[in-house]
Coordinates of C-alpha atoms in Angstrom, one line a residue:
M239 CA 41.2 -12.0 16.6
R240 CA 41.8 -12.8 12.6
K241 CA 45.1 -15.5 11.6
L242 CA 48.1 -13.4 10.0
N243 CA 49.9 -15.2 7.7
E244 CA 52.7 -17.3 8.5
F245 CA 55.1 -16.7 5.1
I246 CA 55.2 -13.4 4.1
W247 CA 56.7 -12.0 0.7
E248 CA 60.1 -10.7 1.7
T249 CA 62.3 -7.7 0.1
H250 CA 65.2 -7.4 2.7
G251 CA 65.6 -11.7 1.8
I252 CA 68.4 -13.7 2.6
H253 CA 71.5 -13.2 2.1
A254 CA 73.3 -16.3 -0.5
G255 CA 75.1 -17.2 -2.6
T256 CA 78.5 -15.4 -2.1
E257 CA 80.1 -19.3 -1.4
Q258 CA 82.2 -19.1 -5.1
D259 CA 83.8 -15.9 -4.0
H260 CA 86.8 -14.7 -1.6
V261 CA 84.6 -12.4 0.1
K262 CA 82.2 -14.7 2.6
H263 CA 78.8 -12.6 2.8
G264 CA 76.1 -15.5 1.8
I265 CA 78.2 -18.1 1.5
D266 CA 75.1 -21.1 1.9
K267 CA 74.5 -22.4 -2.1
L268 CA 71.2 -20.5 -3.4
E269 CA 69.3 -24.3 -4.2
D270 CA 69.6 -25.2 -0.5
I271 CA 67.9 -22.2 0.1
I272 CA 65.3 -22.9 -2.1
D273 CA 64.4 -26.6 -1.6
K274 CA 63.6 -25.7 1.9
A275 CA 61.5 -23.4 0.8
I276 CA 59.8 -26.0 -1.0
E277 CA 59.9 -28.1 2.2
A278 CA 57.8 -25.7 4.2
K279 CA 55.3 -25.4 0.5
N280 CA 56.1 -21.3 0.2
P281 CA 54.5 -19.5 -3.0
S282 CA 58.2 -17.7 -3.2
I283 CA 61.8 -17.1 -2.2
T284 CA 63.7 -13.4 -2.1
F285 CA 67.7 -13.5 -2.3
I286 CA 69.2 -10.1 -1.9
I287 CA 73.1 -9.0 -2.3
H288 CA 75.2 -5.6 -2.2
S289 CA 76.9 -4.0 -4.9
P290 CA 80.5 -4.2 -4.2
R291 CA 81.9 -1.4 -2.6
L292 CA 84.6 1.0 -3.1
T293 CA 88.5 0.2 -1.1
N294 CA 87.8 3.0 1.3
F295 CA 84.8 2.0 2.4
R296 CA 85.6 -1.5 4.5
Y297 CA 85.0 -3.0 7.7
T298 CA 88.1 -3.5 10.0
A299 CA 88.2 -7.4 9.4
E300 CA 87.8 -6.9 5.4
K301 CA 91.2 -4.8 5.7
D302 CA 92.3 -7.2 6.6
T303 CA 92.0 -9.3 3.3
N304 CA 93.0 -5.8 1.0
V305 CA 90.8 -7.1 -1.8
K306 CA 89.6 -4.0 -3.8
F307 CA 85.7 -5.4 -5.2
I308 CA 84.6 -5.4 -1.6
R309 CA 81.3 -7.9 -1.0
G310 CA 82.6 -10.0 -3.9
N311 CA 82.6 -8.5 -7.5
R312 CA 82.5 -11.2 -9.5
S313 CA 79.5 -13.2 -7.9
Y314 CA 77.1 -9.6 -8.0
L315 CA 78.4 -10.3 -11.8
N316 CA 77.0 -13.4 -11.7
Y317 CA 73.7 -13.5 -9.9
P318 CA 71.5 -11.8 -12.7
K319 CA 72.2 -15.1 -14.6
R320 CA 72.3 -17.5 -11.9
I321 CA 69.2 -16.2 -10.6
A322 CA 67.5 -17.1 -14.4
N323 CA 68.7 -20.5 -14.8
L324 CA 67.3 -21.1 -10.9
R325 CA 64.5 -20.0 -12.5
K326 CA 63.9 -22.5 -15.1
K327 CA 65.4 -25.0 -13.0
Y328 CA 62.5 -24.5 -10.1
A329 CA 59.8 -23.2 -12.5
G330 CA 55.9 -24.2 -11.8
R331 CA 57.7 -24.6 -8.2
I332 CA 58.4 -21.9 -6.5
N333 CA 58.7 -18.4 -7.7
I334 CA 62.2 -16.2 -7.2
K335 CA 62.9 -12.9 -6.6
F336 CA 66.3 -11.1 -6.0
G337 CA 67.3 -7.9 -5.4
V338 CA 69.7 -5.8 -4.8
E339 CA 70.7 -3.9 -1.8
L340 CA 73.0 -0.9 -3.0
E341 CA 75.3 0.9 -0.8
W342 CA 75.2 4.5 0.0
M343 CA 79.4 5.8 -0.9
G344 CA 78.6 9.7 -1.1
P345 CA 77.5 11.8 -4.1
D346 CA 81.3 11.3 -6.5
L347 CA 82.9 8.8 -7.2
G348 CA 80.1 6.6 -5.1
L349 CA 77.2 7.7 -6.9
Q350 CA 78.1 6.7 -10.2
W351 CA 80.3 3.8 -9.2
S352 CA 76.7 2.4 -7.5
R353 CA 74.6 3.6 -11.1
S354 CA 77.3 1.5 -12.5
K355 CA 76.1 -1.4 -9.8
I356 CA 72.3 -1.0 -10.8
F357 CA 73.6 -1.1 -15.3
Q358 CA 75.2 -4.2 -13.7
A359 CA 71.9 -6.0 -12.2
E360 CA 69.8 -7.2 -15.0
D361 CA 66.4 -8.0 -14.0
A362 CA 66.4 -6.9 -10.6
D363 CA 62.9 -6.9 -8.6
Y364 CA 64.3 -3.8 -6.7
V365 CA 66.4 -2.0 -5.4
I366 CA 66.5 -1.0 -1.7
G367 CA 68.9 1.9 -0.4
S368 CA 71.2 1.4 2.7
V369 CA 73.9 3.4 4.1
H370 CA 76.3 1.9 5.9
F371 CA 78.9 4.1 6.0
A372 CA 79.6 7.5 7.3
P373 CA 82.0 9.3 4.7
E374 CA 84.4 9.3 7.9
G375 CA 85.3 5.7 5.9
L376 CA 83.5 3.7 9.0
P377 CA 80.7 1.4 9.7
Y378 CA 77.9 1.8 11.5
D379 CA 77.5 -1.3 11.8
G380 CA 80.8 -2.4 11.9
S381 CA 82.0 -2.9 15.4
K382 CA 81.2 -1.3 18.6
E383 CA 84.8 -0.1 18.8
E384 CA 84.4 1.6 15.2
A385 CA 81.4 3.1 16.2
E386 CA 83.1 5.2 19.2
E387 CA 85.7 6.5 17.0
L388 CA 83.1 8.3 14.8
L389 CA 81.3 9.4 17.7
K390 CA 84.6 10.9 18.8
L391 CA 85.6 12.2 15.3
R392 CA 82.0 13.8 15.4
G393 CA 81.5 15.3 19.7
S394 CA 78.3 14.4 20.4
L395 CA 75.6 11.2 20.1
E396 CA 72.9 14.2 18.5
A397 CA 75.8 14.8 15.3
Y398 CA 76.6 11.0 14.8
W399 CA 72.8 10.2 14.3
D400 CA 72.5 13.8 12.6
G401 CA 75.5 12.7 10.1
Y402 CA 73.9 10.2 9.2
F403 CA 70.3 11.2 8.5
N404 CA 72.5 13.7 6.7
E405 CA 73.6 10.4 4.2
M406 CA 70.2 9.2 4.2
I407 CA 68.4 12.8 2.8
Q408 CA 71.1 12.6 0.4
M409 CA 70.8 9.7 -0.8
I410 CA 66.7 10.2 -1.3
E411 CA 68.1 13.0 -3.3
C412 CA 70.8 11.9 -5.3
F413 CA 69.3 8.1 -6.4
G414 CA 65.9 8.5 -5.4
D415 CA 65.3 7.6 -8.9
M416 CA 67.4 3.9 -9.2
I417 CA 65.7 2.5 -5.5
Q418 CA 62.4 1.7 -4.1
I419 CA 63.3 1.4 -0.6
I420 CA 64.9 2.8 1.8
G421 CA 67.5 -0.1 4.4
H422 CA 67.0 -0.7 8.0
I423 CA 66.8 3.9 8.5
D424 CA 67.4 3.2 12.8
L425 CA 70.1 1.4 11.4
P426 CA 73.0 3.3 14.7
K427 CA 71.1 2.2 17.3
L428 CA 73.5 -1.0 16.3
N429 CA 76.0 0.3 18.2
V430 CA 74.8 3.7 19.6
D431 CA 72.3 4.9 21.9
M432 CA 69.9 6.5 20.0
P433 CA 69.4 10.2 21.0
E434 CA 66.4 11.9 23.4
A435 CA 65.9 13.8 20.8
L436 CA 65.0 10.7 18.4
V437 CA 63.3 9.0 20.8
N438 CA 60.8 11.9 21.2
F439 CA 60.9 12.5 17.6
E440 CA 56.9 13.0 17.2
T441 CA 56.6 16.1 19.7
S442 CA 60.4 17.1 19.8
S443 CA 61.3 20.6 18.8
H444 CA 65.2 19.9 18.6
P445 CA 66.6 20.3 15.6
L446 CA 67.7 16.1 14.3
A447 CA 63.7 15.7 15.2
N448 CA 63.4 17.9 12.6
K449 CA 65.5 16.2 10.8
F450 CA 64.1 13.6 11.4
R451 CA 60.1 14.2 10.7
A452 CA 62.0 16.0 6.7
L453 CA 63.7 12.5 5.6
L454 CA 60.3 11.3 6.4
E455 CA 58.6 13.2 4.5
L456 CA 60.3 12.8 1.8
I457 CA 60.2 9.2 1.7
A458 CA 56.7 9.5 1.3
D459 CA 56.6 12.6 -1.3
R460 CA 59.2 10.1 -3.2
N461 CA 56.4 7.0 -3.1
L462 CA 59.6 4.7 -2.0
S463 CA 58.7 1.8 0.6
L464 CA 60.0 1.4 4.8
D465 CA 62.5 -1.8 5.2
V466 CA 61.0 -3.3 8.7
N467 CA 63.9 -5.4 9.2
M468 CA 63.7 -8.1 11.6
A469 CA 68.1 -8.8 11.6
G470 CA 67.7 -6.2 15.2
K471 CA 66.0 -8.3 16.5
F472 CA 68.0 -10.7 16.1
K473 CA 70.8 -9.1 16.6
G474 CA 69.4 -7.9 19.8
V475 CA 68.2 -3.9 19.8
G476 CA 64.6 -4.0 18.3
V477 CA 63.3 -4.7 14.9
Y478 CA 64.4 -1.7 12.2
P479 CA 62.6 0.6 13.1
V480 CA 61.2 1.5 15.8
Q481 CA 57.7 1.4 16.6
S482 CA 57.2 5.2 17.1
I483 CA 58.7 6.1 14.0
L484 CA 56.8 3.0 12.0
R485 CA 53.4 4.9 13.1
R486 CA 54.5 7.8 11.3
A487 CA 55.0 6.3 8.2
H488 CA 51.8 4.8 8.3
Q489 CA 50.9 8.1 9.0
L490 CA 52.3 9.5 6.1
Q491 CA 50.9 6.7 4.3
I492 CA 54.1 5.1 3.5
P493 CA 54.5 1.7 2.6
V494 CA 56.5 -1.1 4.1
C495 CA 58.1 -3.7 3.3
V496 CA 58.9 -6.9 4.7
G497 CA 62.3 -9.6 5.3
T498 CA 63.9 -11.2 7.9
D499 CA 67.9 -9.9 6.6
T500 CA 69.2 -13.2 7.3
H501 CA 72.8 -14.7 5.9
H502 CA 72.2 -18.3 6.2
V503 CA 70.3 -21.8 5.2
R504 CA 69.6 -22.5 9.2
Y505 CA 67.0 -19.3 9.2
Y506 CA 65.6 -19.1 6.8
G507 CA 62.1 -18.2 7.6
L508 CA 62.8 -16.9 10.5
N509 CA 61.0 -14.1 12.3
Y510 CA 58.2 -14.4 9.5
K511 CA 54.8 -14.2 11.1
E512 CA 56.3 -11.8 14.2
S513 CA 56.6 -9.0 11.6
L514 CA 53.6 -9.1 10.6
E515 CA 52.3 -8.8 13.9
Y516 CA 54.8 -5.8 14.7
I517 CA 53.9 -3.9 11.4
Q518 CA 50.0 -4.2 12.6
E519 CA 50.8 -2.9 15.9
A520 CA 51.4 -0.4 13.9
G521 CA 48.5 0.4 12.9
Y522 CA 49.2 -1.5 9.1
E523 CA 47.1 -4.4 7.5
S524 CA 49.1 -4.7 4.7
Y525 CA 52.4 -4.4 2.9
V526 CA 54.3 -4.4 -0.1
S527 CA 56.6 -6.5 -2.2
Y528 CA 58.2 -6.1 -5.5
S529 CA 58.1 -7.0 -9.1
K530 CA 60.7 -6.1 -12.3
L531 CA 60.9 -2.5 -9.7
I532 CA 56.4 -2.3 -9.8
P533 CA 54.8 -2.7 -5.8
E534 CA 52.7 -5.6 -5.2
N535 CA 50.3 -5.5 -2.3
R536 CA 50.0 -8.6 0.5
T537 CA 48.1 -8.8 3.1
I538 CA 48.9 -9.4 6.5
Y539 CA 46.0 -11.8 7.7
D540 CA 45.7 -15.7 6.0
D541 CA 42.5 -15.0 4.2
H542 CA 42.1 -16.5 1.1
E543 CA 38.8 -14.7 -0.1
L544 CA 40.8 -11.5 0.6
K545 CA 44.4 -13.1 -1.2
V546 CA 42.2 -13.4 -4.3
K547 CA 41.4 -9.7 -3.6
Y548 CA 44.6 -8.9 -3.7
T549 CA 45.7 -10.5 -6.8
V550 CA 43.3 -9.2 -8.7
L551 CA 44.3 -5.7 -6.8
N552 CA 48.1 -6.2 -7.8
K553 CA 47.4 -7.4 -11.3
G554 CA 45.9 -3.8 -11.4
I555 CA 48.2 -2.6 -10.8
E556 CA 51.5 -4.1 -12.8
L557 CA 48.4 -3.0 -15.8
L558 CA 49.1 0.4 -15.1
N559 CA 52.7 1.0 -14.4
Q560 CA 53.0 -0.7 -17.7
R561 CA 51.3 1.5 -19.0
L562 CA 53.3 4.1 -18.2
D563 CA 57.1 6.0 -18.9
D564 CA 60.1 4.7 -17.2
T565 CA 60.0 7.8 -15.3
E566 CA 56.6 7.7 -13.8
R567 CA 56.6 4.2 -12.7
R568 CA 56.7 2.8 -8.8
I569 CA 54.2 5.2 -8.8
I570 CA 51.4 5.5 -5.6
P571 CA 47.8 5.1 -8.0
D572 CA 44.6 6.4 -6.9
F573 CA 42.5 3.9 -6.6
S574 CA 37.9 3.3 -6.9
F575 CA 36.7 0.4 -5.3
G576 CA 33.7 -1.4 -5.9
G577 CA 30.9 -3.8 -5.3
S578 CA 33.5 -6.9 -2.9
F579 CA 35.9 -4.7 -2.8
S580 CA 34.7 -1.8 -0.8
E581 CA 36.4 -2.9 2.3
F582 CA 39.4 -1.4 0.3
V583 CA 38.4 1.4 1.6
D584 CA 39.2 1.8 5.0
L585 CA 42.3 0.2 4.1
Y586 CA 43.9 2.6 1.5
K587 CA 43.1 6.4 2.4
N588 CA 42.0 9.3 -0.2
S589 CA 40.1 6.5 -2.0
T590 CA 36.6 6.2 -3.7
G591 CA 34.1 4.0 -3.8
M592 CA 31.6 2.9 -6.8
G593 CA 28.9 1.6 -5.2
D594 CA 27.6 -2.6 -6.4
Y595 CA 30.6 -2.1 -8.8
N596 CA 32.1 -5.3 -8.1
A597 CA 35.6 -3.6 -9.9
I598 CA 38.7 -1.4 -9.2
R599 CA 40.1 1.2 -10.8
I600 CA 43.3 2.1 -10.5
R601 CA 44.3 6.0 -11.8
K602 CA 47.3 8.5 -12.7
W603 CA 48.1 10.9 -14.7
G604 CA 45.1 10.7 -17.0
K605 CA 45.5 6.7 -18.0
S606 CA 43.2 4.7 -15.8
I607 CA 42.6 0.7 -15.6
T608 CA 39.7 -1.3 -13.8
V609 CA 39.7 -4.7 -13.1
T610 CA 38.1 -8.0 -11.6
N611 CA 37.4 -11.5 -10.9
E612 CA 33.7 -11.4 -11.9
I613 CA 33.0 -12.9 -15.0
P614 CA 31.5 -10.4 -17.2
K615 CA 27.6 -10.0 -17.1
M616 CA 26.2 -10.6 -21.1
S617 CA 25.0 -6.8 -22.0
G618 CA 22.2 -8.4 -24.7
K619 CA 23.8 -5.6 -27.0
K620 CA 22.3 -6.7 -30.2
V621 CA 24.5 -6.1 -33.5
N622 CA 25.8 -6.4 -37.0
G623 CA 28.7 -8.6 -37.6
L624 CA 30.9 -11.5 -38.9
F625 CA 30.9 -15.4 -37.5
S626 CA 34.5 -17.3 -38.3
E627 CA 35.9 -20.8 -36.9
H628 CA 39.5 -21.2 -38.4
L629 CA 42.9 -22.9 -37.0
D630 CA 44.1 -21.3 -33.5
Q631 CA 47.7 -20.2 -35.4
P632 CA 49.4 -16.9 -36.1
G633 CA 48.1 -15.0 -39.3
V634 CA 45.1 -15.7 -39.4
I635 CA 43.3 -13.3 -37.1
S636 CA 45.8 -10.5 -39.5
S637 CA 44.0 -11.8 -42.6
L638 CA 40.6 -11.2 -41.6
F639 CA 41.4 -8.1 -40.6
N640 CA 43.7 -7.0 -43.8
T641 CA 40.1 -9.1 -45.8
L642 CA 37.9 -6.0 -44.2
A643 CA 40.0 -3.5 -44.2
S644 CA 40.6 -4.0 -48.4
E645 CA 37.3 -3.3 -48.5
G646 CA 36.7 -0.2 -46.6
I647 CA 35.4 -2.1 -43.4
N648 CA 36.4 -1.8 -39.7
V649 CA 35.8 -3.8 -36.5
E650 CA 34.1 -2.0 -34.0
T651 CA 34.2 -4.7 -32.2
A652 CA 35.5 -9.0 -31.1
R653 CA 35.4 -11.6 -29.0
L654 CA 38.1 -14.7 -29.5
R655 CA 38.2 -18.1 -28.0
S656 CA 40.5 -20.7 -27.8
N657 CA 39.2 -24.5 -28.4
K658 CA 42.7 -25.6 -27.4
N659 CA 42.7 -28.1 -29.7
G660 CA 44.7 -25.6 -32.4
T661 CA 40.6 -24.6 -34.1
A662 CA 39.8 -20.6 -32.9
E663 CA 36.4 -18.6 -33.0
A664 CA 36.2 -15.2 -33.3
F665 CA 33.6 -13.1 -34.0
L666 CA 33.9 -9.2 -34.8
S667 CA 31.1 -6.6 -35.3
L668 CA 31.3 -4.3 -38.1
S669 CA 30.4 -0.8 -38.6
E670 CA 27.9 0.9 -40.5
G671 CA 27.1 0.1 -44.5
N672 CA 29.0 -3.6 -44.3
G673 CA 27.7 -3.9 -48.1
N674 CA 30.9 -5.7 -49.3
V675 CA 31.2 -8.0 -46.6
K676 CA 29.9 -11.0 -48.9
S677 CA 33.2 -9.9 -51.2
A678 CA 35.5 -9.8 -48.5
I679 CA 33.8 -13.2 -47.7
D680 CA 34.6 -14.6 -50.9
F681 CA 38.0 -13.6 -51.3
I682 CA 39.3 -15.4 -47.8
N683 CA 37.3 -18.3 -49.0
G684 CA 39.4 -18.5 -52.4
T685 CA 42.5 -17.6 -50.5
D686 CA 42.3 -18.9 -47.5
S687 CA 40.2 -22.4 -47.4
G688 CA 42.2 -24.1 -45.5
T689 CA 42.9 -21.7 -42.5
F690 CA 38.5 -20.9 -42.2
S691 CA 36.0 -23.2 -42.0
N692 CA 33.1 -21.4 -41.9
L693 CA 32.7 -17.6 -42.4
T694 CA 29.5 -16.5 -42.0
Y695 CA 27.8 -13.0 -41.7
K696 CA 25.2 -12.3 -39.1
E697 CA 22.7 -9.3 -38.7
N698 CA 20.8 -8.1 -35.3
A699 CA 23.0 -10.9 -33.7
E700 CA 24.3 -11.6 -29.8
L701 CA 28.0 -11.1 -28.7
P702 CA 28.6 -14.6 -27.9
N703 CA 29.7 -15.5 -24.1
Y704 CA 33.1 -16.1 -24.7
Y705 CA 34.1 -14.9 -20.6
R706 CA 35.6 -18.3 -18.1
E707 CA 37.4 -17.6 -14.9
G708 CA 39.7 -15.7 -14.5
V709 CA 41.0 -11.7 -13.8
Y710 CA 39.4 -9.2 -16.1
L711 CA 40.3 -6.0 -17.7
L712 CA 37.3 -4.4 -17.5
E713 CA 37.9 -0.9 -18.5
M714 CA 41.0 1.0 -20.1
D715 CA 40.1 5.1 -19.9
G716 CA 36.8 4.7 -18.9
V717 CA 35.7 2.1 -22.5
A718 CA 34.7 -1.1 -21.4
L719 CA 37.4 -3.6 -22.6
N720 CA 36.7 -6.8 -20.4
L721 CA 39.6 -8.9 -22.0
A722 CA 40.7 -12.1 -20.3
L723 CA 44.0 -11.5 -18.7
S724 CA 46.9 -14.2 -19.2
E725 CA 51.0 -13.9 -19.4
K726 CA 51.0 -11.7 -22.2
V727 CA 48.9 -8.2 -22.8
I728 CA 49.3 -5.7 -25.1
L729 CA 47.2 -2.2 -24.6
T730 CA 47.0 0.0 -27.3
K731 CA 45.4 3.5 -27.9
H732 CA 45.2 4.8 -31.9
N733 CA 43.8 6.2 -34.5
N734 CA 40.2 5.0 -34.4
A735 CA 40.7 3.5 -38.2
P736 CA 40.3 1.4 -40.9
G737 CA 43.2 -0.4 -41.4
V738 CA 45.1 1.0 -38.6
L739 CA 44.9 -1.7 -36.5
L740 CA 45.4 -3.9 -38.5
I741 CA 49.3 -2.4 -38.9
L742 CA 49.5 -4.0 -35.4
L743 CA 47.9 -7.4 -35.9
S744 CA 50.0 -7.4 -39.8
A745 CA 53.2 -6.9 -37.8
L746 CA 52.5 -9.7 -35.5
A747 CA 51.8 -12.1 -37.8
S748 CA 55.3 -11.3 -39.7
K749 CA 57.0 -12.0 -36.0
N750 CA 54.9 -15.7 -36.0
I751 CA 53.2 -14.1 -33.3
N752 CA 49.6 -15.6 -32.3
I753 CA 46.6 -13.5 -30.2
A754 CA 43.9 -15.5 -28.5
D755 CA 42.0 -13.5 -27.3
L756 CA 41.3 -10.5 -28.5
R757 CA 38.6 -6.8 -27.5
L758 CA 38.6 -3.7 -29.3
G759 CA 36.8 -0.7 -28.2
H760 CA 37.1 3.4 -29.1
L761 CA 36.0 6.8 -27.4
N762 CA 35.6 9.5 -30.4
N763 CA 38.5 9.1 -33.2
V764 CA 40.1 7.2 -30.9
G765 CA 40.1 3.3 -30.4
Y766 CA 41.7 1.2 -28.2
S767 CA 42.8 -2.5 -28.3
A768 CA 43.3 -5.3 -25.6
I769 CA 45.2 -8.4 -27.1
A770 CA 46.2 -11.3 -25.3
V771 CA 49.5 -12.4 -27.0
K772 CA 51.7 -15.5 -27.2
G773 CA 55.4 -15.3 -28.3
D774 CA 59.0 -13.5 -27.2
S775 CA 58.2 -10.7 -25.9
H776 CA 61.5 -8.8 -27.2
V777 CA 60.6 -9.4 -30.5
I778 CA 56.8 -8.0 -29.6
R779 CA 58.9 -4.9 -27.9
N780 CA 60.4 -4.5 -30.6
L781 CA 57.4 -4.7 -33.1
L782 CA 55.4 -1.8 -30.6
T783 CA 58.1 0.6 -31.5
K784 CA 57.4 0.6 -35.2
L785 CA 53.8 1.2 -35.8
G786 CA 54.2 5.0 -35.8
D787 CA 52.2 7.8 -34.9
Q788 CA 48.5 6.5 -35.3
Y789 CA 49.0 4.4 -32.0
Y790 CA 49.5 7.0 -29.8
E791 CA 49.5 4.2 -26.5
A792 CA 51.1 0.6 -27.2
N793 CA 52.9 -1.8 -24.0
L794 CA 53.4 -5.1 -23.4
I795 CA 52.1 -5.9 -20.4
E796 CA 53.6 -9.2 -18.4
F797 CA 52.2 -10.0 -15.6
H798 CA 54.9 -11.2 -12.9
S799 CA 52.9 -11.1 -9.0
F800 CA 51.3 -13.8 -8.0

């Protein structure tokens, strides 16, 4: 039997950090739990905070406090800044994520309230949508007495659950664009029984069973994930959700997230392995976590080679998602797998094979990305080009392209390499008709003699091998690029004409953004570029909005997955 991981990348993680507030919900200090996670040698830790609730939605114990902003408004507003400071403090030691559990409080004022709270949750990695309260103002997960009161108001067990599912459906319809995960889908079982129609929903013709099947299908259609939450086991009612629900979710290809939903440092790490055993029983071999709202696939197995393959997959998913508009992100893309990645064909339904091509192709809505961790092979292609040895600093590559463009010379492909000693090398293959290359070289030597130590035009030369170990962007929309991915990469589609790429390179140079690597390609009249850069992300994003109509697409890709 394959060994399961002892660690999970949580979503519904540790409720903590409200020790500064008068409403005590997860009161341990964040630093205490981070230190415990580092001691356990865990690569990541995940915190989660509830969005504050309207005054009408309070547990009995909270009503006695007469506090307006339930669950701690002050802690909530300060949370993003506190997480950002902790990420700096613990940089290089552990990855720190945080999410928001967004309370559903109806489609009127409650919806507007929730939207305002999302805007306040700057830089959250994900949002869980949860239903805790009925419109009657009574909680589903409060006391037994509160549950009995709601049961009496609704008249029957079926009506109790029917109302809960109605609220779940309403929540997804109203702000399915704001959330990534559906929280504890069978929460009411904490205080009331599950009716027969729900226990046997897979075969029952009862209206409640029909409604629940429709709810699961809605979750699948909206590309949302399902929370597998171990808190129910801790509370004695079993994991949320029950196995029959999880099996149907697997059939519908609904991704699952796992989490312990703990509220105290002493419970950190509890039931990690058990959560993976639980989803495996339902047929899952992987689950998802999130960074900056983008899903990351995680294997349940303690298998180093498989984890490496998932790293490649996640980087490809990040690449594709960040090429899409905000409204198109959070998608479940289409996959093709080849070579050593072929085992994924059996794990991801509707994926296709690519034979011996050792790569992963990820595509959606006419855009595609192909990635691999195999060092690209040399093509042996002979080209005419310009070889450069120069200082590794902002503006140098821009100067080179600028001079070539002034002579009407278009760059076909590029290879860059930093020597990590303040110098760099580049080889630029050039378009046909390069009669003015000598003039360009003379101009550069005359104006930038301290920058360029060697400029040589070579005919019938082989593209140099500057490749190193890493994850590679092989193709973008089928156009070969072969760029080793780094922390920040710019991807563009643009008019393939002399000087067009110079617009971007000049803009980067003007803001002191250094180019670490560069790959170019084209398909007919459309040019493609993949540029590894170093510099301020906000500055780069602002530049990319000003490139003009000749740029059909220009995105800064930042990698957050581990």
